[in-house]
Amino acid sequence: DSGVTQTPKHLITATGQRVTLRCSPRSGDLSVYWYQQSLDQGLQFLIQYYNGEERAKGNILERFSAQQFPDLHSELNLSSLELGDSALYFCASSVDRGVGGELFFGEGSRLTVL
Amino acid sequence: GQQVMQIPQYQHVQEGEDFTTYCNSSTTLSNIQWYKQRPGGHPVFLIQLVKSGEVKKQKRLTFQFGEAKKNSSLHITATQTTDVGTYFCAGYKRSGGGADGLTFGKGTHLIIQP
């Protein structure tokens, strides 16, 4: 158990819909990262937050947004969903602000868009 | 942007054989990390390498960081069925304007035949 909690574990929805994925980092960790894992694309970095502020941005689509709340939990919002958005979405946390510390991954949220 | 290439994509070995996966970055890295993801699981941190030419060992696993800090390798001696999974390298590049985030390679899937 990494200490990172992600909900929901599975989500099935239709194209055009909007979903929210939630992540609670390990106790004491200030950084939260979101990654998308598709079959052939490996782990794609989406975005990182540190202590409530956006710290780094990767290949995150404009239809996607994220935020980190004062209690440090984070939400990833995916809108106008397309079939290609079906993937496993991982949240990870680390104690530092992104200087290369170990990432602790949650178990992921599997999104299926029909 | 930063790219991290990892080869091979798949590796089939007989139990007891050695295994090596290689990681190459298009840019000089501040550090490199290795993760293992078991089938159906989430990535789990194995190790971080920081210094040029660094070599670290964990039992049957040997990790190397290249002199130019642009490549790395993971070697497993005498593979066991418990080694099955996908091995990811992840490179961190610290840029002046802020973190680039941790960029993962696409991973090497290790398949072991008993």
PDB file of C-alpha atoms in Angstrom:
ATOM      1  CA  ASP A   1       0.000   0.000   0.000  1.00  0.00           C
ATOM      2  CA  SER A   2       1.632   3.231  -1.218  1.00  0.00           C
ATOM      3  CA  GLY A   3      -0.567   5.481   0.922  1.00  0.00           C
ATOM      4  CA  VAL A   4      -1.928   7.257  -2.158  1.00  0.00           C
ATOM      5  CA  THR A   5      -5.671   6.849  -2.602  1.00  0.00           C
ATOM      6  CA  GLN A   6      -7.442   7.221  -5.911  1.00  0.00           C
ATOM      7  CA  THR A   7     -11.159   7.121  -6.602  1.00  0.00           C
ATOM      8  CA  PRO A   8     -12.996   5.790  -8.447  1.00  0.00           C
ATOM      9  CA  LYS A   9     -11.093   2.629  -9.365  1.00  0.00           C
ATOM     10  CA  HIS A  10     -13.192   2.082 -12.460  1.00  0.00           C
ATOM     11  CA  LEU A  11     -15.359   4.433 -14.458  1.00  0.00           C
ATOM     12  CA  ILE A  12     -17.383   3.825 -17.606  1.00  0.00           C
ATOM     13  CA  THR A  13     -18.926   6.733 -19.404  1.00  0.00           C
ATOM     14  CA  ALA A  14     -19.979   7.935 -22.833  1.00  0.00           C
ATOM     15  CA  THR A  15     -18.329  10.230 -25.330  1.00  0.00           C
ATOM     16  CA  GLY A  16     -18.963  13.891 -24.672  1.00  0.00           C
ATOM     17  CA  GLN A  17     -19.348  13.412 -20.946  1.00  0.00           C
ATOM     18  CA  ARG A  18     -17.281  14.867 -18.108  1.00  0.00           C
ATOM     19  CA  VAL A  19     -15.695  12.990 -15.222  1.00  0.00           C
ATOM     20  CA  THR A  20     -13.669  13.861 -12.154  1.00  0.00           C
ATOM     21  CA  LEU A  21     -10.921  11.690 -10.748  1.00  0.00           C
ATOM     22  CA  ARG A  22      -9.832  12.184  -7.189  1.00  0.00           C
ATOM     23  CA  CYS A  23      -6.500  11.646  -5.472  1.00  0.00           C
ATOM     24  CA  SER A  24      -5.429  11.837  -1.848  1.00  0.00           C
ATOM     25  CA  PRO A  25      -1.650  11.940  -1.495  1.00  0.00           C
ATOM     26  CA  ARG A  26       0.393  10.247   1.183  1.00  0.00           C
ATOM     27  CA  SER A  27       0.318  11.990   4.496  1.00  0.00           C
ATOM     28  CA  GLY A  28       2.928  14.728   4.467  1.00  0.00           C
ATOM     29  CA  ASP A  29       3.467  14.765   0.702  1.00  0.00           C
ATOM     30  CA  LEU A  30       3.033  18.187  -0.861  1.00  0.00           C
ATOM     31  CA  SER A  31       3.442  17.283  -4.548  1.00  0.00           C
ATOM     32  CA  VAL A  32       0.808  15.545  -6.609  1.00  0.00           C
ATOM     33  CA  TYR A  33       1.372  14.298 -10.135  1.00  0.00           C
ATOM     34  CA  TRP A  34      -1.084  13.003 -12.699  1.00  0.00           C
ATOM     35  CA  TYR A  35      -0.096  10.468 -15.343  1.00  0.00           C
ATOM     36  CA  GLN A  36      -2.052   8.842 -18.150  1.00  0.00           C
ATOM     37  CA  GLN A  37      -1.197   5.266 -19.107  1.00  0.00           C
ATOM     38  CA  SER A  38      -2.423   3.946 -22.417  1.00  0.00           C
ATOM     39  CA  LEU A  39      -1.526   0.612 -23.925  1.00  0.00           C
ATOM     40  CA  ASP A  40       1.137   1.808 -26.325  1.00  0.00           C
ATOM     41  CA  GLN A  41       2.089   5.151 -24.841  1.00  0.00           C
ATOM     42  CA  GLY A  42       3.539   4.233 -21.501  1.00  0.00           C
ATOM     43  CA  LEU A  43       3.177   6.767 -18.712  1.00  0.00           C
ATOM     44  CA  GLN A  44       2.410  10.234 -20.035  1.00  0.00           C
ATOM     45  CA  PHE A  45       3.004  13.069 -17.585  1.00  0.00           C
ATOM     46  CA  LEU A  46       0.006  15.373 -17.433  1.00  0.00           C
ATOM     47  CA  ILE A  47       0.527  17.854 -14.640  1.00  0.00           C
ATOM     48  CA  GLN A  48       2.107  18.433 -11.236  1.00  0.00           C
ATOM     49  CA  TYR A  49       0.938  20.479  -8.285  1.00  0.00           C
ATOM     50  CA  TYR A  50       2.975  21.482  -5.274  1.00  0.00           C
ATOM     51  CA  ASN A  51       1.249  22.750  -2.170  1.00  0.00           C
ATOM     52  CA  GLY A  52      -1.752  23.970  -4.118  1.00  0.00           C
ATOM     53  CA  GLU A  53       0.051  25.559  -7.028  1.00  0.00           C
ATOM     54  CA  GLU A  54       0.692  24.252 -10.503  1.00  0.00           C
ATOM     55  CA  ARG A  55       4.367  23.323 -10.718  1.00  0.00           C
ATOM     56  CA  ALA A  56       4.868  21.640 -14.076  1.00  0.00           C
ATOM     57  CA  LYS A  57       2.760  20.868 -17.097  1.00  0.00           C
ATOM     58  CA  GLY A  58       3.154  17.995 -19.507  1.00  0.00           C
ATOM     59  CA  ASN A  59       1.017  16.738 -22.346  1.00  0.00           C
ATOM     60  CA  ILE A  60      -2.287  17.702 -20.822  1.00  0.00           C
ATOM     61  CA  LEU A  61      -5.106  18.420 -23.238  1.00  0.00           C
ATOM     62  CA  GLU A  62      -7.094  21.644 -22.985  1.00  0.00           C
ATOM     63  CA  ARG A  63     -10.179  19.526 -22.276  1.00  0.00           C
ATOM     64  CA  PHE A  64      -8.466  18.346 -19.095  1.00  0.00           C
ATOM     65  CA  SER A  65      -7.880  20.398 -15.989  1.00  0.00           C
ATOM     66  CA  ALA A  66      -6.676  19.742 -12.503  1.00  0.00           C
ATOM     67  CA  GLN A  67      -6.375  21.420  -9.156  1.00  0.00           C
ATOM     68  CA  GLN A  68      -4.956  20.775  -5.719  1.00  0.00           C
ATOM     69  CA  PHE A  69      -7.002  21.836  -2.746  1.00  0.00           C
ATOM     70  CA  PRO A  70      -5.866  23.276   0.616  1.00  0.00           C
ATOM     71  CA  ASP A  71      -6.072  19.813   2.190  1.00  0.00           C
ATOM     72  CA  LEU A  72      -3.665  18.702  -0.598  1.00  0.00           C
ATOM     73  CA  HIS A  73      -6.018  16.311  -2.311  1.00  0.00           C
ATOM     74  CA  SER A  74      -6.202  16.744  -6.056  1.00  0.00           C
ATOM     75  CA  GLU A  75      -8.818  16.330  -8.733  1.00  0.00           C
ATOM     76  CA  LEU A  76      -8.376  15.738 -12.437  1.00  0.00           C
ATOM     77  CA  ASN A  77     -11.305  16.857 -14.546  1.00  0.00           C
ATOM     78  CA  LEU A  78     -11.752  15.350 -17.980  1.00  0.00           C
ATOM     79  CA  SER A  79     -14.401  16.891 -20.224  1.00  0.00           C
ATOM     80  CA  SER A  80     -15.834  16.363 -23.703  1.00  0.00           C
ATOM     81  CA  LEU A  81     -14.563  12.840 -23.451  1.00  0.00           C
ATOM     82  CA  GLU A  82     -13.441  10.986 -26.559  1.00  0.00           C
ATOM     83  CA  LEU A  83     -12.867   7.302 -27.150  1.00  0.00           C
ATOM     84  CA  GLY A  84      -9.127   7.924 -27.116  1.00  0.00           C
ATOM     85  CA  ASP A  85      -9.292   9.183 -23.546  1.00  0.00           C
ATOM     86  CA  SER A  86      -9.857   5.632 -22.355  1.00  0.00           C
ATOM     87  CA  ALA A  87      -6.830   4.866 -20.226  1.00  0.00           C
ATOM     88  CA  LEU A  88      -5.526   4.248 -16.751  1.00  0.00           C
ATOM     89  CA  TYR A  89      -4.991   7.496 -14.889  1.00  0.00           C
ATOM     90  CA  PHE A  90      -2.437   7.423 -12.105  1.00  0.00           C
ATOM     91  CA  CYS A  91      -1.901   9.894  -9.377  1.00  0.00           C
ATOM     92  CA  ALA A  92       1.432   9.974  -7.607  1.00  0.00           C
ATOM     93  CA  SER A  93       2.739  11.990  -4.711  1.00  0.00           C
ATOM     94  CA  SER A  94       6.112  12.952  -3.368  1.00  0.00           C
ATOM     95  CA  VAL A  95       7.319  14.900  -0.407  1.00  0.00           C
ATOM     96  CA  ASP A  96       9.382  17.429  -2.330  1.00  0.00           C
ATOM     97  CA  ARG A  97       8.645  19.980  -4.997  1.00  0.00           C
ATOM     98  CA  GLY A  98       9.900  17.991  -7.927  1.00  0.00           C
ATOM     99  CA  VAL A  99      13.647  17.808  -7.541  1.00  0.00           C
ATOM    100  CA  GLY A 100      13.605  14.168  -8.432  1.00  0.00           C
ATOM    101  CA  GLY A 101      12.346  12.510  -5.305  1.00  0.00           C
ATOM    102  CA  GLU A 102      10.668   9.130  -5.248  1.00  0.00           C
ATOM    103  CA  LEU A 103       7.094   9.061  -6.509  1.00  0.00           C
ATOM    104  CA  PHE A 104       4.471   6.979  -4.737  1.00  0.00           C
ATOM    105  CA  PHE A 105       1.717   5.885  -7.100  1.00  0.00           C
ATOM    106  CA  GLY A 106      -1.893   5.169  -6.354  1.00  0.00           C
ATOM    107  CA  GLU A 107      -3.607   2.143  -7.816  1.00  0.00           C
ATOM    108  CA  GLY A 108      -5.062   4.173 -10.647  1.00  0.00           C
ATOM    109  CA  SER A 109      -8.470   5.006 -12.040  1.00  0.00           C
ATOM    110  CA  ARG A 110      -9.419   3.049 -15.134  1.00  0.00           C
ATOM    111  CA  LEU A 111     -11.557   5.160 -17.442  1.00  0.00           C
ATOM    112  CA  THR A 112     -13.501   3.566 -20.266  1.00  0.00           C
ATOM    113  CA  VAL A 113     -15.212   5.854 -22.745  1.00  0.00           C
ATOM    114  CA  LEU A 114     -17.859   4.164 -24.896  1.00  0.00           C
TER     115      LEU A 114
ATOM    116  CA  GLY B   1      10.537  18.604 -25.159  1.00  0.00           C
ATOM    117  CA  GLN B   2      12.454  16.056 -23.210  1.00  0.00           C
ATOM    118  CA  GLN B   3      12.273  12.517 -24.548  1.00  0.00           C
ATOM    119  CA  VAL B   4      13.268   9.298 -22.873  1.00  0.00           C
ATOM    120  CA  MET B   5      13.633   6.262 -25.102  1.00  0.00           C
ATOM    121  CA  GLN B   6      13.682   2.782 -23.678  1.00  0.00           C
ATOM    122  CA  ILE B   7      14.613  -0.481 -25.377  1.00  0.00           C
ATOM    123  CA  PRO B   8      13.653  -3.191 -25.911  1.00  0.00           C
ATOM    124  CA  GLN B   9       9.889  -2.828 -25.717  1.00  0.00           C
ATOM    125  CA  TYR B  10       9.451  -6.532 -24.962  1.00  0.00           C
ATOM    126  CA  GLN B  11      11.920  -9.120 -23.742  1.00  0.00           C
ATOM    127  CA  HIS B  12      11.225 -12.818 -23.438  1.00  0.00           C
ATOM    128  CA  VAL B  13      13.713 -14.796 -21.378  1.00  0.00           C
ATOM    129  CA  GLN B  14      13.930 -18.247 -19.901  1.00  0.00           C
ATOM    130  CA  GLU B  15      13.915 -18.330 -16.144  1.00  0.00           C
ATOM    131  CA  GLY B  16      17.489 -18.096 -14.958  1.00  0.00           C
ATOM    132  CA  GLU B  17      18.683 -16.005 -17.900  1.00  0.00           C
ATOM    133  CA  ASP B  18      19.879 -12.443 -17.530  1.00  0.00           C
ATOM    134  CA  PHE B  19      17.908  -9.396 -18.642  1.00  0.00           C
ATOM    135  CA  THR B  20      18.918  -5.850 -19.512  1.00  0.00           C
ATOM    136  CA  THR B  21      16.870  -2.802 -20.411  1.00  0.00           C
ATOM    137  CA  TYR B  22      18.357   0.437 -21.701  1.00  0.00           C
ATOM    138  CA  CYS B  23      17.231   3.994 -21.365  1.00  0.00           C
ATOM    139  CA  ASN B  24      18.388   6.993 -23.424  1.00  0.00           C
ATOM    140  CA  SER B  25      17.527  10.639 -23.025  1.00  0.00           C
ATOM    141  CA  SER B  26      17.687  13.344 -25.650  1.00  0.00           C
ATOM    142  CA  THR B  27      18.966  15.753 -23.011  1.00  0.00           C
ATOM    143  CA  THR B  28      21.269  15.617 -20.000  1.00  0.00           C
ATOM    144  CA  LEU B  29      19.357  14.545 -16.935  1.00  0.00           C
ATOM    145  CA  SER B  30      19.596  15.738 -13.354  1.00  0.00           C
ATOM    146  CA  ASN B  31      18.788  12.228 -12.197  1.00  0.00           C
ATOM    147  CA  ILE B  32      17.124   9.059 -13.361  1.00  0.00           C
ATOM    148  CA  GLN B  33      14.732   6.764 -11.570  1.00  0.00           C
ATOM    149  CA  TRP B  34      13.623   3.204 -12.212  1.00  0.00           C
ATOM    150  CA  TYR B  35      10.186   1.801 -11.481  1.00  0.00           C
ATOM    151  CA  LYS B  36       8.634  -1.633 -11.750  1.00  0.00           C
ATOM    152  CA  GLN B  37       4.995  -2.242 -12.584  1.00  0.00           C
ATOM    153  CA  ARG B  38       3.622  -5.720 -12.046  1.00  0.00           C
ATOM    154  CA  PRO B  39       0.791  -6.831 -14.350  1.00  0.00           C
ATOM    155  CA  GLY B  40      -2.399  -5.127 -13.174  1.00  0.00           C
ATOM    156  CA  GLY B  41      -0.493  -3.058 -10.647  1.00  0.00           C
ATOM    157  CA  HIS B  42       0.920   0.399 -10.277  1.00  0.00           C
ATOM    158  CA  PRO B  43       4.507   1.594 -10.729  1.00  0.00           C
ATOM    159  CA  VAL B  44       6.706   1.063  -7.700  1.00  0.00           C
ATOM    160  CA  PHE B  45       9.940   2.958  -7.179  1.00  0.00           C
ATOM    161  CA  LEU B  46      13.121   0.890  -7.364  1.00  0.00           C
ATOM    162  CA  ILE B  47      15.999   3.335  -7.269  1.00  0.00           C
ATOM    163  CA  GLN B  48      17.291   6.787  -8.133  1.00  0.00           C
ATOM    164  CA  LEU B  49      20.672   7.548  -9.691  1.00  0.00           C
ATOM    165  CA  VAL B  50      22.116  11.022  -9.469  1.00  0.00           C
ATOM    166  CA  LYS B  51      25.846  11.016 -10.110  1.00  0.00           C
ATOM    167  CA  SER B  52      27.605  10.629 -13.439  1.00  0.00           C
ATOM    168  CA  GLY B  53      28.803   7.034 -13.850  1.00  0.00           C
ATOM    169  CA  GLU B  54      26.947   5.881 -10.751  1.00  0.00           C
ATOM    170  CA  VAL B  55      26.368   2.154 -10.266  1.00  0.00           C
ATOM    171  CA  LYS B  56      23.998   0.768  -7.652  1.00  0.00           C
ATOM    172  CA  LYS B  57      23.056  -2.793  -6.829  1.00  0.00           C
ATOM    173  CA  GLN B  58      19.993  -4.288  -5.238  1.00  0.00           C
ATOM    174  CA  LYS B  59      20.478  -8.042  -4.879  1.00  0.00           C
ATOM    175  CA  ARG B  60      20.235  -9.343  -8.475  1.00  0.00           C
ATOM    176  CA  LEU B  61      19.530  -5.895  -9.945  1.00  0.00           C
ATOM    177  CA  THR B  62      22.306  -3.582 -11.142  1.00  0.00           C
ATOM    178  CA  PHE B  63      21.574  -0.011 -12.170  1.00  0.00           C
ATOM    179  CA  GLN B  64      23.968   2.248 -14.064  1.00  0.00           C
ATOM    180  CA  PHE B  65      23.905   5.925 -14.957  1.00  0.00           C
ATOM    181  CA  GLY B  66      26.028   6.975 -17.908  1.00  0.00           C
ATOM    182  CA  GLU B  67      28.985   9.325 -17.690  1.00  0.00           C
ATOM    183  CA  ALA B  68      27.164  11.964 -19.713  1.00  0.00           C
ATOM    184  CA  LYS B  69      23.996  11.492 -17.623  1.00  0.00           C
ATOM    185  CA  LYS B  70      21.997  10.809 -20.770  1.00  0.00           C
ATOM    186  CA  ASN B  71      21.640   7.053 -20.530  1.00  0.00           C
ATOM    187  CA  SER B  72      21.016   4.352 -17.997  1.00  0.00           C
ATOM    188  CA  SER B  73      20.582   0.616 -17.786  1.00  0.00           C
ATOM    189  CA  LEU B  74      19.018  -1.973 -15.527  1.00  0.00           C
ATOM    190  CA  HIS B  75      20.463  -5.473 -15.509  1.00  0.00           C
ATOM    191  CA  ILE B  76      18.851  -8.418 -13.757  1.00  0.00           C
ATOM    192  CA  THR B  77      20.975 -11.493 -13.153  1.00  0.00           C
ATOM    193  CA  ALA B  78      19.387 -14.937 -13.181  1.00  0.00           C
ATOM    194  CA  THR B  79      15.776 -13.848 -13.632  1.00  0.00           C
ATOM    195  CA  GLN B  80      13.026 -15.354 -11.510  1.00  0.00           C
ATOM    196  CA  THR B  81       9.292 -15.504 -12.153  1.00  0.00           C
ATOM    197  CA  THR B  82       8.828 -12.762  -9.576  1.00  0.00           C
ATOM    198  CA  ASP B  83      10.731 -10.404 -11.888  1.00  0.00           C
ATOM    199  CA  VAL B  84       7.858 -10.387 -14.389  1.00  0.00           C
ATOM    200  CA  GLY B  85       6.512  -6.926 -15.098  1.00  0.00           C
ATOM    201  CA  THR B  86       7.258  -3.708 -16.891  1.00  0.00           C
ATOM    202  CA  TYR B  87      10.374  -1.757 -16.007  1.00  0.00           C
ATOM    203  CA  PHE B  88      10.279   1.970 -16.553  1.00  0.00           C
ATOM    204  CA  CYS B  89      13.069   4.473 -16.450  1.00  0.00           C
ATOM    205  CA  ALA B  90      12.115   8.045 -15.661  1.00  0.00           C
ATOM    206  CA  GLY B  91      14.346  10.996 -16.269  1.00  0.00           C
ATOM    207  CA  TYR B  92      14.193  14.265 -14.411  1.00  0.00           C
ATOM    208  CA  LYS B  93      15.496  17.426 -16.019  1.00  0.00           C
ATOM    209  CA  ARG B  94      15.624  20.543 -13.956  1.00  0.00           C
ATOM    210  CA  SER B  95      15.249  23.661 -16.060  1.00  0.00           C
ATOM    211  CA  GLY B  96      15.735  27.244 -15.074  1.00  0.00           C
ATOM    212  CA  GLY B  97      12.111  28.202 -15.493  1.00  0.00           C
ATOM    213  CA  GLY B  98      10.780  25.368 -13.382  1.00  0.00           C
ATOM    214  CA  ALA B  99      10.530  21.611 -13.262  1.00  0.00           C
ATOM    215  CA  ASP B 100       9.917  19.655 -16.426  1.00  0.00           C
ATOM    216  CA  GLY B 101       8.409  16.881 -14.436  1.00  0.00           C
ATOM    217  CA  LEU B 102       9.503  13.307 -14.484  1.00  0.00           C
ATOM    218  CA  THR B 103       9.469  11.898 -18.039  1.00  0.00           C
ATOM    219  CA  PHE B 104       8.943   8.174 -18.266  1.00  0.00           C
ATOM    220  CA  GLY B 105      10.177   5.882 -20.988  1.00  0.00           C
ATOM    221  CA  LYS B 106       7.604   3.556 -22.531  1.00  0.00           C
ATOM    222  CA  GLY B 107       8.923   0.672 -20.486  1.00  0.00           C
ATOM    223  CA  THR B 108      10.306  -2.775 -21.159  1.00  0.00           C
ATOM    224  CA  HIS B 109       7.910  -5.651 -20.641  1.00  0.00           C
ATOM    225  CA  LEU B 110       9.772  -8.599 -19.167  1.00  0.00           C
ATOM    226  CA  ILE B 111       8.175 -11.951 -19.887  1.00  0.00           C
ATOM    227  CA  ILE B 112       9.703 -15.011 -18.241  1.00  0.00           C
ATOM    228  CA  GLN B 113       9.185 -18.520 -19.472  1.00  0.00           C
ATOM    229  CA  PRO B 114       9.642 -21.142 -16.771  1.00  0.00           C
TER     230      PRO B 114
END
